[in-house]
Short mmCIF file of C-alpha atoms and ligand atoms in Angstrom, two decimals:
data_model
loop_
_atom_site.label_atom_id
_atom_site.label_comp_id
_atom_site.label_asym_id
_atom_site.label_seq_id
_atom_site.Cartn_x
_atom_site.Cartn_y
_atom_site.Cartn_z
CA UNK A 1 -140.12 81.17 -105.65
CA UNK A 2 -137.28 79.10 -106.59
CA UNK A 3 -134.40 81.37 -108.94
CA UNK A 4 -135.35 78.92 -112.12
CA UNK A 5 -138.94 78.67 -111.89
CA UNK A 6 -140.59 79.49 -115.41
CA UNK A 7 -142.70 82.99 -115.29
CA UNK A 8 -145.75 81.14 -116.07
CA UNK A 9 -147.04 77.87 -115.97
CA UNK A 10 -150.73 77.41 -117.07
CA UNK A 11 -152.18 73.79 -116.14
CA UNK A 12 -155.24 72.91 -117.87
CA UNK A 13 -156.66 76.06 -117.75
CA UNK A 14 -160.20 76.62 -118.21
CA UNK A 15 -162.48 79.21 -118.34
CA UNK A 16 -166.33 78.61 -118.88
CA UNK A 17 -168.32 82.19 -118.92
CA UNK A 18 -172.00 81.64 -117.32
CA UNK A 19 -174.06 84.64 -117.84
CA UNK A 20 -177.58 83.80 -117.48
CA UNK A 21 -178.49 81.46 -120.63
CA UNK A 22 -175.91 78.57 -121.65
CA UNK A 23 -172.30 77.92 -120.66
CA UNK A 24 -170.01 79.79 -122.80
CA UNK A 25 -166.11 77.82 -122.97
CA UNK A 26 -163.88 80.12 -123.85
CA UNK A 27 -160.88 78.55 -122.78
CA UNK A 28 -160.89 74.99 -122.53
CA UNK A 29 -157.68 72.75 -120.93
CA UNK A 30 -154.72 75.24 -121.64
CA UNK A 31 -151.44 74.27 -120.59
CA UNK A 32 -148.42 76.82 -121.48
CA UNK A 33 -145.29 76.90 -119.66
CA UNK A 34 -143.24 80.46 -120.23
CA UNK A 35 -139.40 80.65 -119.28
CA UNK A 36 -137.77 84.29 -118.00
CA UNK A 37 -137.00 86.23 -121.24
CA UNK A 38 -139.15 84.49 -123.47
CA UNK A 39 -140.67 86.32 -125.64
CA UNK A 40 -144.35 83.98 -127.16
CA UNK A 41 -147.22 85.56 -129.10
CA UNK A 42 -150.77 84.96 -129.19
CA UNK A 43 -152.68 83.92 -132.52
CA UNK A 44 -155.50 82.91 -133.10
CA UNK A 45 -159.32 84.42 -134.70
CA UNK A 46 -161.56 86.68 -133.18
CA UNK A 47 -163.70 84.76 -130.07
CA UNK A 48 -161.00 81.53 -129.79
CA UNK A 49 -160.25 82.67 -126.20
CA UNK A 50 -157.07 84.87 -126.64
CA UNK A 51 -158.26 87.83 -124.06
CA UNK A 52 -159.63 85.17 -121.38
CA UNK A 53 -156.98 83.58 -121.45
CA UNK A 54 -154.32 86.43 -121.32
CA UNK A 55 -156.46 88.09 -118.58
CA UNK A 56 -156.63 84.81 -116.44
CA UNK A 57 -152.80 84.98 -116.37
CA UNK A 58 -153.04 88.82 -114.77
CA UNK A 59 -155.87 87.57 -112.27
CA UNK A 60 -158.09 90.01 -113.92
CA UNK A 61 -160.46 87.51 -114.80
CA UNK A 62 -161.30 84.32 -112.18
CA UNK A 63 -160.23 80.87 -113.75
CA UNK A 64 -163.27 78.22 -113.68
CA UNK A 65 -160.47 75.27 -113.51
CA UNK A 66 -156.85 74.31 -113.65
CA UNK A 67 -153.99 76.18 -112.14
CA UNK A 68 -151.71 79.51 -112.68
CA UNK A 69 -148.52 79.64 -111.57
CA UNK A 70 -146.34 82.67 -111.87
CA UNK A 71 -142.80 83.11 -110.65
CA UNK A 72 -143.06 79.62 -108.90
CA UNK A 73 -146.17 81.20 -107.10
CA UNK A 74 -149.40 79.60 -107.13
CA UNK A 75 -151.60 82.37 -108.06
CA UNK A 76 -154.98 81.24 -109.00
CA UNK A 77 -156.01 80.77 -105.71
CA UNK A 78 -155.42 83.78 -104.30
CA UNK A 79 -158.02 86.14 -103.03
CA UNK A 80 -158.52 89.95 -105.03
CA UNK A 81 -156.52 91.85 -102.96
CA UNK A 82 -153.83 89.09 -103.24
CA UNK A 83 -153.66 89.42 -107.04
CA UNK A 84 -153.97 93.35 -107.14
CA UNK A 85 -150.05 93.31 -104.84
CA UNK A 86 -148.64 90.41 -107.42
CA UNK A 87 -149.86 92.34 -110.40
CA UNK A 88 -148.21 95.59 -108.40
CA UNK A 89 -144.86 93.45 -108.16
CA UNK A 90 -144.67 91.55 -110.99
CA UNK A 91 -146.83 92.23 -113.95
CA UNK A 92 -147.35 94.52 -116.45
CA UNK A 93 -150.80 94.54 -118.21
CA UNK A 94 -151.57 96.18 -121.57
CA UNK A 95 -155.35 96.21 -122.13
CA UNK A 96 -156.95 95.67 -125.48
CA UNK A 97 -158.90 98.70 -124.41
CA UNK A 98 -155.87 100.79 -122.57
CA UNK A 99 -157.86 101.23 -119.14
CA UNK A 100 -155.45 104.30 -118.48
CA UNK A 101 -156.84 106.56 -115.12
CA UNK A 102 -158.91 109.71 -116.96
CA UNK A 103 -158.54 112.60 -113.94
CA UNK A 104 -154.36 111.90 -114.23
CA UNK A 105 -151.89 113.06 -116.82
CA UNK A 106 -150.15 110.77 -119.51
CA UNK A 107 -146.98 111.41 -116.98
CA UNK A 108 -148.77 110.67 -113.87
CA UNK A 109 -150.19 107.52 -115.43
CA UNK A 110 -146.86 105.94 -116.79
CA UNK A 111 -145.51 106.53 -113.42
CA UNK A 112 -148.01 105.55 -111.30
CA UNK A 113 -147.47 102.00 -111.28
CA UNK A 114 -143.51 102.11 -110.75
CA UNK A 115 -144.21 104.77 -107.46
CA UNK A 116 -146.38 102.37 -106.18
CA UNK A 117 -143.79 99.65 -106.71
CA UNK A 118 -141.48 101.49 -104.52
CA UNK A 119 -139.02 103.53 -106.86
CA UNK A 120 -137.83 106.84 -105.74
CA UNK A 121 -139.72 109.95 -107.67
CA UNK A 122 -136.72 110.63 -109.63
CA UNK A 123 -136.22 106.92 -111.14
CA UNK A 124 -139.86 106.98 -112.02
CA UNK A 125 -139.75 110.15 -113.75
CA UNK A 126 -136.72 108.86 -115.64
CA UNK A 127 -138.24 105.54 -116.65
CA UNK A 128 -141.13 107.85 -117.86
CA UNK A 129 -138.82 110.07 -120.04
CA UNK A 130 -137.23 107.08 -121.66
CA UNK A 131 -140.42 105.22 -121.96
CA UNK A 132 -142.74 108.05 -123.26
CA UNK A 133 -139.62 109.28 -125.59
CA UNK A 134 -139.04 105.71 -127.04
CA UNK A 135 -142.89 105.33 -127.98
CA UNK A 136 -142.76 109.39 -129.68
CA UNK A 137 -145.29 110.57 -127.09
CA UNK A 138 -142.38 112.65 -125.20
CA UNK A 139 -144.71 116.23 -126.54
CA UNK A 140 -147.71 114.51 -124.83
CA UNK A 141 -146.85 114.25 -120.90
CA UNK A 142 -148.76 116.65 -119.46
CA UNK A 143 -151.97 115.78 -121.49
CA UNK A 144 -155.26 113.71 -120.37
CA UNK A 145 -155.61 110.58 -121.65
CA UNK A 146 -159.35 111.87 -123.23
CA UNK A 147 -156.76 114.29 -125.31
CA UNK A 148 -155.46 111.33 -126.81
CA UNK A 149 -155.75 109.38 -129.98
CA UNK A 150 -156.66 106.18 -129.85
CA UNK A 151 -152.83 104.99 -130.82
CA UNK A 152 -151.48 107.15 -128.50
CA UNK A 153 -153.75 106.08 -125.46
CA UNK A 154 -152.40 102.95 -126.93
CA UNK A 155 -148.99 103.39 -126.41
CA UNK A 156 -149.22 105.13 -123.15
CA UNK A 157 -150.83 101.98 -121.57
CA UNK A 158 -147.45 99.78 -122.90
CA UNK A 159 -145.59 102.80 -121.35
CA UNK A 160 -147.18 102.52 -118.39
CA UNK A 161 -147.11 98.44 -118.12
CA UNK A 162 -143.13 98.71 -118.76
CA UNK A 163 -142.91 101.73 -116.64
CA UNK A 164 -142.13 98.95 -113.50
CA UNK A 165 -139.57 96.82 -115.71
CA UNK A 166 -142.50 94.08 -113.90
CA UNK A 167 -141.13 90.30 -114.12
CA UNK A 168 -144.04 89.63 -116.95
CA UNK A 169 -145.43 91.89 -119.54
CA UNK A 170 -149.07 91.19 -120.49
CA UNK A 171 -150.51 92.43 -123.37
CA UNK A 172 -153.31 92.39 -125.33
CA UNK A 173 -153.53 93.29 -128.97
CA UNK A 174 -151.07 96.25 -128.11
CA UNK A 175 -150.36 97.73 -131.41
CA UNK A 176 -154.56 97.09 -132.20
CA UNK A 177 -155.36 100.51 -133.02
CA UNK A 178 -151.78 102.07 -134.59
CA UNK A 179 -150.76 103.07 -137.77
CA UNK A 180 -147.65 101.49 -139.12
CA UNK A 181 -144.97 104.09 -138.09
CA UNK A 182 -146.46 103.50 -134.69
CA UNK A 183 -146.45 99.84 -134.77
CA UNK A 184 -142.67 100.55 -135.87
CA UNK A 185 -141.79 102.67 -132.34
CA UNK A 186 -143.74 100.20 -130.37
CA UNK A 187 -141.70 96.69 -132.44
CA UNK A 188 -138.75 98.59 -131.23
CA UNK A 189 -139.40 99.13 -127.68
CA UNK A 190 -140.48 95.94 -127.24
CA UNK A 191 -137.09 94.56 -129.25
CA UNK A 192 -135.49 96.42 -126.98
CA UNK A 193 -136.80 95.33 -123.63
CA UNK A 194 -136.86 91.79 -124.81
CA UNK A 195 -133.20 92.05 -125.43
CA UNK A 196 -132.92 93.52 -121.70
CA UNK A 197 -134.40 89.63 -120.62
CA UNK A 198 -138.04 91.42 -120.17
CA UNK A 199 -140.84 88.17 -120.34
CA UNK A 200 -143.17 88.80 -122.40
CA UNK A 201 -146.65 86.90 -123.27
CA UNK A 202 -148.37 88.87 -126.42
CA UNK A 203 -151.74 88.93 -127.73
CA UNK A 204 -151.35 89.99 -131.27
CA UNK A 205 -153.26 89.56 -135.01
CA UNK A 206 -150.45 91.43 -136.38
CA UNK A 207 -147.89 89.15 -138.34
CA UNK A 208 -144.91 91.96 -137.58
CA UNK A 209 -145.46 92.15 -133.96
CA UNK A 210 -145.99 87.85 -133.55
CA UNK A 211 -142.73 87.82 -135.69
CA UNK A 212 -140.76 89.22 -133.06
CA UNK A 213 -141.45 86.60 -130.97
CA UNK A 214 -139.45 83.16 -130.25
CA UNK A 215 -142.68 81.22 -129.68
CA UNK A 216 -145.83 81.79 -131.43
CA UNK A 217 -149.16 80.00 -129.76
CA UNK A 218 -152.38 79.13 -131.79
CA UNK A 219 -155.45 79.22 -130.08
CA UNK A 220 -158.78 77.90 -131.78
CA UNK A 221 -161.83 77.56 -129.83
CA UNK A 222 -160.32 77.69 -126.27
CA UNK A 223 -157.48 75.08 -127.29
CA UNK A 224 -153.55 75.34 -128.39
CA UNK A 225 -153.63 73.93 -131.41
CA UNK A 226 -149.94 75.02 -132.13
CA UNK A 227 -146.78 75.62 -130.34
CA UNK A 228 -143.11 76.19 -131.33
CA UNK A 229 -141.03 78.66 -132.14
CA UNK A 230 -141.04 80.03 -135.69
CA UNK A 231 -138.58 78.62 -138.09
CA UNK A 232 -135.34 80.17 -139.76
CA UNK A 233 -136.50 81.04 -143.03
CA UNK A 234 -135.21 78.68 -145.88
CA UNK A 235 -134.39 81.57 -148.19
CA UNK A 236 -130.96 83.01 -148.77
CA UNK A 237 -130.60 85.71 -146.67
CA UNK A 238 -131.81 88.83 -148.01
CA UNK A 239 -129.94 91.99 -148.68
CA UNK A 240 -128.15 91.72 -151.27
CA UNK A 241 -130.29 90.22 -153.65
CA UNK A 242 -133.46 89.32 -151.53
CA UNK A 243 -136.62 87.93 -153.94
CA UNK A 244 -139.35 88.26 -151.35
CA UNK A 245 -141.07 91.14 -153.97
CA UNK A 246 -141.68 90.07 -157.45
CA UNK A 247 -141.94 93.32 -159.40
CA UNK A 248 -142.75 91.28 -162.71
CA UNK A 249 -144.54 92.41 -166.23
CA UNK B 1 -138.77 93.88 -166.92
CA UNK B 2 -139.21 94.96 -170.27
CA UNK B 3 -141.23 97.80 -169.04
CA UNK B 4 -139.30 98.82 -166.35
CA UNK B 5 -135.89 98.83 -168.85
CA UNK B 6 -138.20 100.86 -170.96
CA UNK B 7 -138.89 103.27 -168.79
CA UNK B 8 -135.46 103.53 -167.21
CA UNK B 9 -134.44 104.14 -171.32
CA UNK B 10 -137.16 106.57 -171.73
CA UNK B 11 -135.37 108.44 -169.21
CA UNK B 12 -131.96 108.28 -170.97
CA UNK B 13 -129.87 106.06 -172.97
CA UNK B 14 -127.69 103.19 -170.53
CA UNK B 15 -125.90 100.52 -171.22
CA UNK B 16 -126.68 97.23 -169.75
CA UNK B 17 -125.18 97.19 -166.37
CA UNK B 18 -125.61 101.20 -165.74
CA UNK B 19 -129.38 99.61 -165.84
CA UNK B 20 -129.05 96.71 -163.62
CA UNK B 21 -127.61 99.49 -161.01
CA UNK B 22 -130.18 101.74 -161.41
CA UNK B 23 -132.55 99.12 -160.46
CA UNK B 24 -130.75 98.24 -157.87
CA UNK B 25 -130.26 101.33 -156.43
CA UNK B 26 -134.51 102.61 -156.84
CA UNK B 27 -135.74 99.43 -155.50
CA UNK B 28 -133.11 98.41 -152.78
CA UNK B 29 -133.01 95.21 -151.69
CA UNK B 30 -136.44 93.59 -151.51
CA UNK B 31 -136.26 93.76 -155.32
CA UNK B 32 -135.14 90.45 -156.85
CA UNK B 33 -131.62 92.13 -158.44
CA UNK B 34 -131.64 90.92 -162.09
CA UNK B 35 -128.49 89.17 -163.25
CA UNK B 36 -126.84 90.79 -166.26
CA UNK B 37 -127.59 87.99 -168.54
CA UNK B 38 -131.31 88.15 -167.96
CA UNK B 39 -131.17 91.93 -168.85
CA UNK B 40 -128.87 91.54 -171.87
CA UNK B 41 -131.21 89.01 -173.09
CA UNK B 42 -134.68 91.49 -172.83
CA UNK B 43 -132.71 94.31 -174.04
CA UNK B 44 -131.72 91.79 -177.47
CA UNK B 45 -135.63 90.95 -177.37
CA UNK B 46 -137.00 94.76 -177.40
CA UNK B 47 -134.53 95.19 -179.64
CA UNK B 48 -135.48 92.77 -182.13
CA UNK B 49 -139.49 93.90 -181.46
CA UNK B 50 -138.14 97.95 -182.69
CA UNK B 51 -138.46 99.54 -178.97
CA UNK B 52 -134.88 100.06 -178.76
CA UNK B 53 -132.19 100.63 -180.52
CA UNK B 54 -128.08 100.15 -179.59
CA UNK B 55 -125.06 102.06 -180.83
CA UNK B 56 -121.50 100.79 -180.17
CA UNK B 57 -119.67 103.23 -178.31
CA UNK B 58 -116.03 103.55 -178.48
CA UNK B 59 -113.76 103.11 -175.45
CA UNK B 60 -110.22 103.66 -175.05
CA UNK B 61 -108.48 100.31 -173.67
CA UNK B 62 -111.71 98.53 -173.58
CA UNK B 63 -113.69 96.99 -176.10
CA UNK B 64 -116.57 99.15 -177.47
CA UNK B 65 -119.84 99.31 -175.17
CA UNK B 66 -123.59 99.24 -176.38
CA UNK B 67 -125.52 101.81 -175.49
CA UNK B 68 -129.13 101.67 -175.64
CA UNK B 69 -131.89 103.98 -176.43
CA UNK B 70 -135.71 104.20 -176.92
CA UNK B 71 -137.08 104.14 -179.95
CA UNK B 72 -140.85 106.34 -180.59
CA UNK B 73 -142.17 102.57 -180.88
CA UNK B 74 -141.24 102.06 -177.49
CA UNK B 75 -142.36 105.21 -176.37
CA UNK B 76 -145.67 103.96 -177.50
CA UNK B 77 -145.64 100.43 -175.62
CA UNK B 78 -144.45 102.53 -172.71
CA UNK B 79 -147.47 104.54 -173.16
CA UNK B 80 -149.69 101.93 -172.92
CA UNK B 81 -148.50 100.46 -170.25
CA UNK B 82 -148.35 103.08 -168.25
CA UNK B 83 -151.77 104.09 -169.14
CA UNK B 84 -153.28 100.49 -168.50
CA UNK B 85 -154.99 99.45 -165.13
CA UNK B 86 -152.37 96.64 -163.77
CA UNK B 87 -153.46 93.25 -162.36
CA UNK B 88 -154.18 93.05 -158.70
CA UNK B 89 -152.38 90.45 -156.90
CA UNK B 90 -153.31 86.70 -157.61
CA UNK B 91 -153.84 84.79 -154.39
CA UNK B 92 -151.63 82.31 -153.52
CA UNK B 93 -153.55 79.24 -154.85
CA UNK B 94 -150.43 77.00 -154.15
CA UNK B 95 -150.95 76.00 -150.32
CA UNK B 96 -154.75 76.39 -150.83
CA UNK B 97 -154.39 73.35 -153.14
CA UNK B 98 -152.55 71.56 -150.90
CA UNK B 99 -154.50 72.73 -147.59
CA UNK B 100 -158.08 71.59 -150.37
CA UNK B 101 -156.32 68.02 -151.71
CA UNK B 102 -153.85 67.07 -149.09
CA UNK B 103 -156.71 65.75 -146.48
CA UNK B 104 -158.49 64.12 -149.38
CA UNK B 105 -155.61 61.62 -149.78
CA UNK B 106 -154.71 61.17 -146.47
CA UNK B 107 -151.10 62.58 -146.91
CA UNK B 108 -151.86 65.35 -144.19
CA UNK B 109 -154.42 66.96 -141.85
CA UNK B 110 -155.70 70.68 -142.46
CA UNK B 111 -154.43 72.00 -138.77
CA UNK B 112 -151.09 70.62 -139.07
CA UNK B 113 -150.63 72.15 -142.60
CA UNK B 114 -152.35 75.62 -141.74
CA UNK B 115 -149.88 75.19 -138.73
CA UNK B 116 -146.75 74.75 -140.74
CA UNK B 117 -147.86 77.26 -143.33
CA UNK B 118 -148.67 80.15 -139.60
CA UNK B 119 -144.74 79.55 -139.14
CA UNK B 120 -143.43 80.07 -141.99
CA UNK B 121 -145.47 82.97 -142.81
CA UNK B 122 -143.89 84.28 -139.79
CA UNK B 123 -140.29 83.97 -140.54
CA UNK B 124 -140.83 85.73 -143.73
CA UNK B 125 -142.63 88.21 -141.69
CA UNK B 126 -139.42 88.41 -139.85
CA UNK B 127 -136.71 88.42 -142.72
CA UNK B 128 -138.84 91.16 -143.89
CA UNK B 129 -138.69 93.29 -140.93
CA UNK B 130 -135.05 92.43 -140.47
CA UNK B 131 -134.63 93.52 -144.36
CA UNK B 132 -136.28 96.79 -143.52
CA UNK B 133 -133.68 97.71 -140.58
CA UNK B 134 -131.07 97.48 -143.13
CA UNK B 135 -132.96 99.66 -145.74
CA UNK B 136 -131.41 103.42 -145.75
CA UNK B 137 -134.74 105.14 -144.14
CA UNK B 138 -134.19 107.48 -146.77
CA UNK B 139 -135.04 104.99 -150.03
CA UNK B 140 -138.92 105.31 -149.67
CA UNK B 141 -139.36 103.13 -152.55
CA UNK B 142 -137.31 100.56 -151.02
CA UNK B 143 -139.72 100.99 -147.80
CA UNK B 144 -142.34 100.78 -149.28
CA UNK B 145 -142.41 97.81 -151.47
CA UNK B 146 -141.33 96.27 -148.31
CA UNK B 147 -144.42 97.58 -146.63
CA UNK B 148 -146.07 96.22 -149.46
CA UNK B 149 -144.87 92.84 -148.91
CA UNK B 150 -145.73 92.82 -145.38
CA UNK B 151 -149.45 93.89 -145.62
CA UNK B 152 -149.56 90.90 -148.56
CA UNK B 153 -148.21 88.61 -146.02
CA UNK B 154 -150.69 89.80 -142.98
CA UNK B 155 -153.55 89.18 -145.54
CA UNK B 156 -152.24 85.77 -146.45
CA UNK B 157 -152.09 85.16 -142.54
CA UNK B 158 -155.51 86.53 -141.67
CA UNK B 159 -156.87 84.56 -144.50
CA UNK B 160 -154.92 81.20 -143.26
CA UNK B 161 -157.00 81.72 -140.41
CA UNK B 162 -160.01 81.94 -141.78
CA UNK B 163 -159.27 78.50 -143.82
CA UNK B 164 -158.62 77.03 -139.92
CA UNK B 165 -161.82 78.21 -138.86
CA UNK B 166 -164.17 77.28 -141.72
CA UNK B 167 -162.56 73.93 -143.18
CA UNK B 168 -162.91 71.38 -141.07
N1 LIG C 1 -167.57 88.44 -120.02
C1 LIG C 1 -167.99 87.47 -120.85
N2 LIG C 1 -169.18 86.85 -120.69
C2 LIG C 1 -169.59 85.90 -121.51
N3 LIG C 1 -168.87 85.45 -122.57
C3 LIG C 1 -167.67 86.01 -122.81
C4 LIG C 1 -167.17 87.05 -121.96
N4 LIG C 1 -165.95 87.41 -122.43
C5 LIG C 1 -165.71 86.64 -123.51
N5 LIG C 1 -166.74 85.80 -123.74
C6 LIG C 1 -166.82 84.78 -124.78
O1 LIG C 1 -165.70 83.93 -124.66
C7 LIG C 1 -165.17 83.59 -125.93
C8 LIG C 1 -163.72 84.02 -126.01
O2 LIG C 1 -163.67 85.42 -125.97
P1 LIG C 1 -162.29 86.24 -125.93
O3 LIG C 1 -161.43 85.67 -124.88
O4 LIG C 1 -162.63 87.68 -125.84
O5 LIG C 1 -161.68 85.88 -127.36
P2 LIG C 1 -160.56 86.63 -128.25
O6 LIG C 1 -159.84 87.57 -127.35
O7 LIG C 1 -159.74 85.54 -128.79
O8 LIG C 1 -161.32 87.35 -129.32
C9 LIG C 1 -166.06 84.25 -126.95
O9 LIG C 1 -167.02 83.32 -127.36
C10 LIG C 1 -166.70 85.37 -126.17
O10 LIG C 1 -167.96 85.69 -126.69
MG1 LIG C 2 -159.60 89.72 -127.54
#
């Protein structure tokens, strides 16, 4: 757990699904390496591997081959129960399908995870104020998640998976199922967070939220085909008299 | 720009700069601000085509100033367009030529243009977002031709993916 070890380090990752007929690879020989307070996004089409891989990385899913490391930890060989306390320490997950706890309130559920991580009551009620007020659900705290919209189940689960400030935020197509001014509160929180140094490894179709990123990764059938950070733009900077809209007759 | 000088005419009579501001000021600053010559010149072309006419008006100190107004001709070609259905968007054919010929003559592979293309996509993804911090939240229109740009921008994305898939 040395101070300057990188959040995660993937080596040759593979994941090969084997439900009764053939062998399905879905992720085949990633390697990604992910310094504290980087921000990287996820691309890539439908099937090419994005959710096995992300949920390899939270020990939600077993890897076939290769190695996880997080926080200078080796990680892929632990057993369940050793995953469920490093997620509790160190990792925030946002599912593609929220996963929030039905028989507990929106409140109850964002603070959950940062109780069990050891904060007093007060501190996690705070963090839930702040969180759930940042993401416009403040009205919503004492509802069931089966009350909820699909967005706002949405952004209760990124409330929740921030609710720890955990060493890595996981997330999967977070911002799948909101509107636009909703995709706006959650681009903000997560600005915000990422200023505070919060690591963060992003599944995402959606061009605003993989623009926020420093590093964008491509994945196409279980491989990085593409890794860097995305370019200054070569336009003038915009403004004052931006041309990125051509309003011509 | 005809039309839209048109229209802002049809509204009331301007001179040429009290235009350029007005665009300025509807569209904020996603719209590509028109430099004075440009609109000098299509105000001299509608002129000379009977949509609108100019008087010199007198200023003290300053030499005179041309004000324009609409003529009923121009009323008329405002009409129309108005009334028209309006192209949808052309897609960007440009990199689709390239991502089509470039492999054919061996200047470039498909994945690392697509690649190239995903980035820079994404920056002006970002100068757009960055653009719409700095719009006043209360110029909708500005807003929402930004939005507008964006969801162009996602489609050109999703479909860049699409091209990775399916080309080999
Ligand atoms: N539990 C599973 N069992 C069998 N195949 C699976 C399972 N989960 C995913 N797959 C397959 O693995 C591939 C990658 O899936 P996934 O990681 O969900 O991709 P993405 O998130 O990029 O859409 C797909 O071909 C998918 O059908
Ligand atoms: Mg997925």
């Amino acid at each position: 757990m040395t101070a300057d070890a990188p959040v995660v380090r993937a080596v040759n990752l593979v994941k090969i699904y084997q439900t009764g007929g053939l062998p399905v690879p879905a992720v085949r020989g990633v390697d990604l390496t992910v310094e504290a307070g980087e921000f990287v996004a996820i691309m890539g089409p439908s099937g090419s591997g994005k959710s096995t891989f992300v949920h390899m990385l939270g020990g939600l899913d077993t890897r076939t081959s290769g190695e996880i490391w997080l926080d200078g930890r080796r990680a892929d060989t632990l057993s369940e129960s050793g995953w469920a306390v490093l997620r509790r320490e160190k990792i925030g997950f946002v599912f593609q399908f929220f996963n929030l706890v039905a028989n507990m309130t929106v409140a109850d559920n964002v603070e959950l995870p940062a109780l069990l991580g050891g904060v007093s009551p007060r501190q996690a009620r705070e963090r839930r104020e702040y969180l759930l007020g940042e993401l416009g659900l403040a009205d919503r705290a004492e509802a069931s998640p089966a009350q909820l919209s699909g967005g706002e189940q949405q952004r209760v689960a990124l409330a929740r998976a921030l609710a720890n400030q955990p060493r890595l935020l996981l997330a999967d197509e977070p911002t799948g199922n909101l509107d636009s001014r909703n995709t706006r509160d959650v681009l903000r929180l997560l600005g915000k967070v990422h200023g505070q140094g919060q690591t963060i490894v992003l599944v995402t179709h959606d061009a605003r939220v993989a623009s926020m990123a420093d590093r964008v990764v491509s994945l196409l059938d279980g491989q990085i085909v593409d890794d860097g950070a995305i370019p200054k733009s070569r336009r003038r900077p915009l403004g004052a008299a931006g041309d990125v809209v051509e309003l011509r007759s | 720009m005809r039309q839209s000088l048109l229209a802002l005419l049809a509204k009331e009579p301007a001179h040429g700069y009290e235009l350029k501001q007005a665009l300025e000021t509807i569209f904020g600053g996603a719209y590509p601000s028109p430099n004075i010559g440009q609109i000098y010149v299509t105000l001299g072309r509608l002129e000379k085509d009977g949509y609108v006419r100019s008087v010199d008006v007198e200023q003290a100190n300053r030499p005179n100033k041309k004000v324009y107004y609409i003529t009923a001709a121009g009323r008329e070609a405002l009409e129309t367009w108005v009334e028209e259905p309006s192209e949808g968007p052309r897609v960007r054919d440009e990199f689709f030529m390239k991502l089509v010929l470039a492999p054919m003559t061996g200047l470039s592979d498909r994945m690392a243009l697509v690649n190239r293309q995903r980035r820079h996509y994404l920056a002006l993804m970002r100068d757009l977002r960055e653009l719409a911090e700095r719009t006043d939240p209360a110029n909708r229109v500005a807003l929402l031709l930004i939005e507008g740009a964006m969801l162009h921008l996602q489609a050109d994305l999703d479909w860049l993916e699409r091209c990775q898939e399916d080309l080999p």
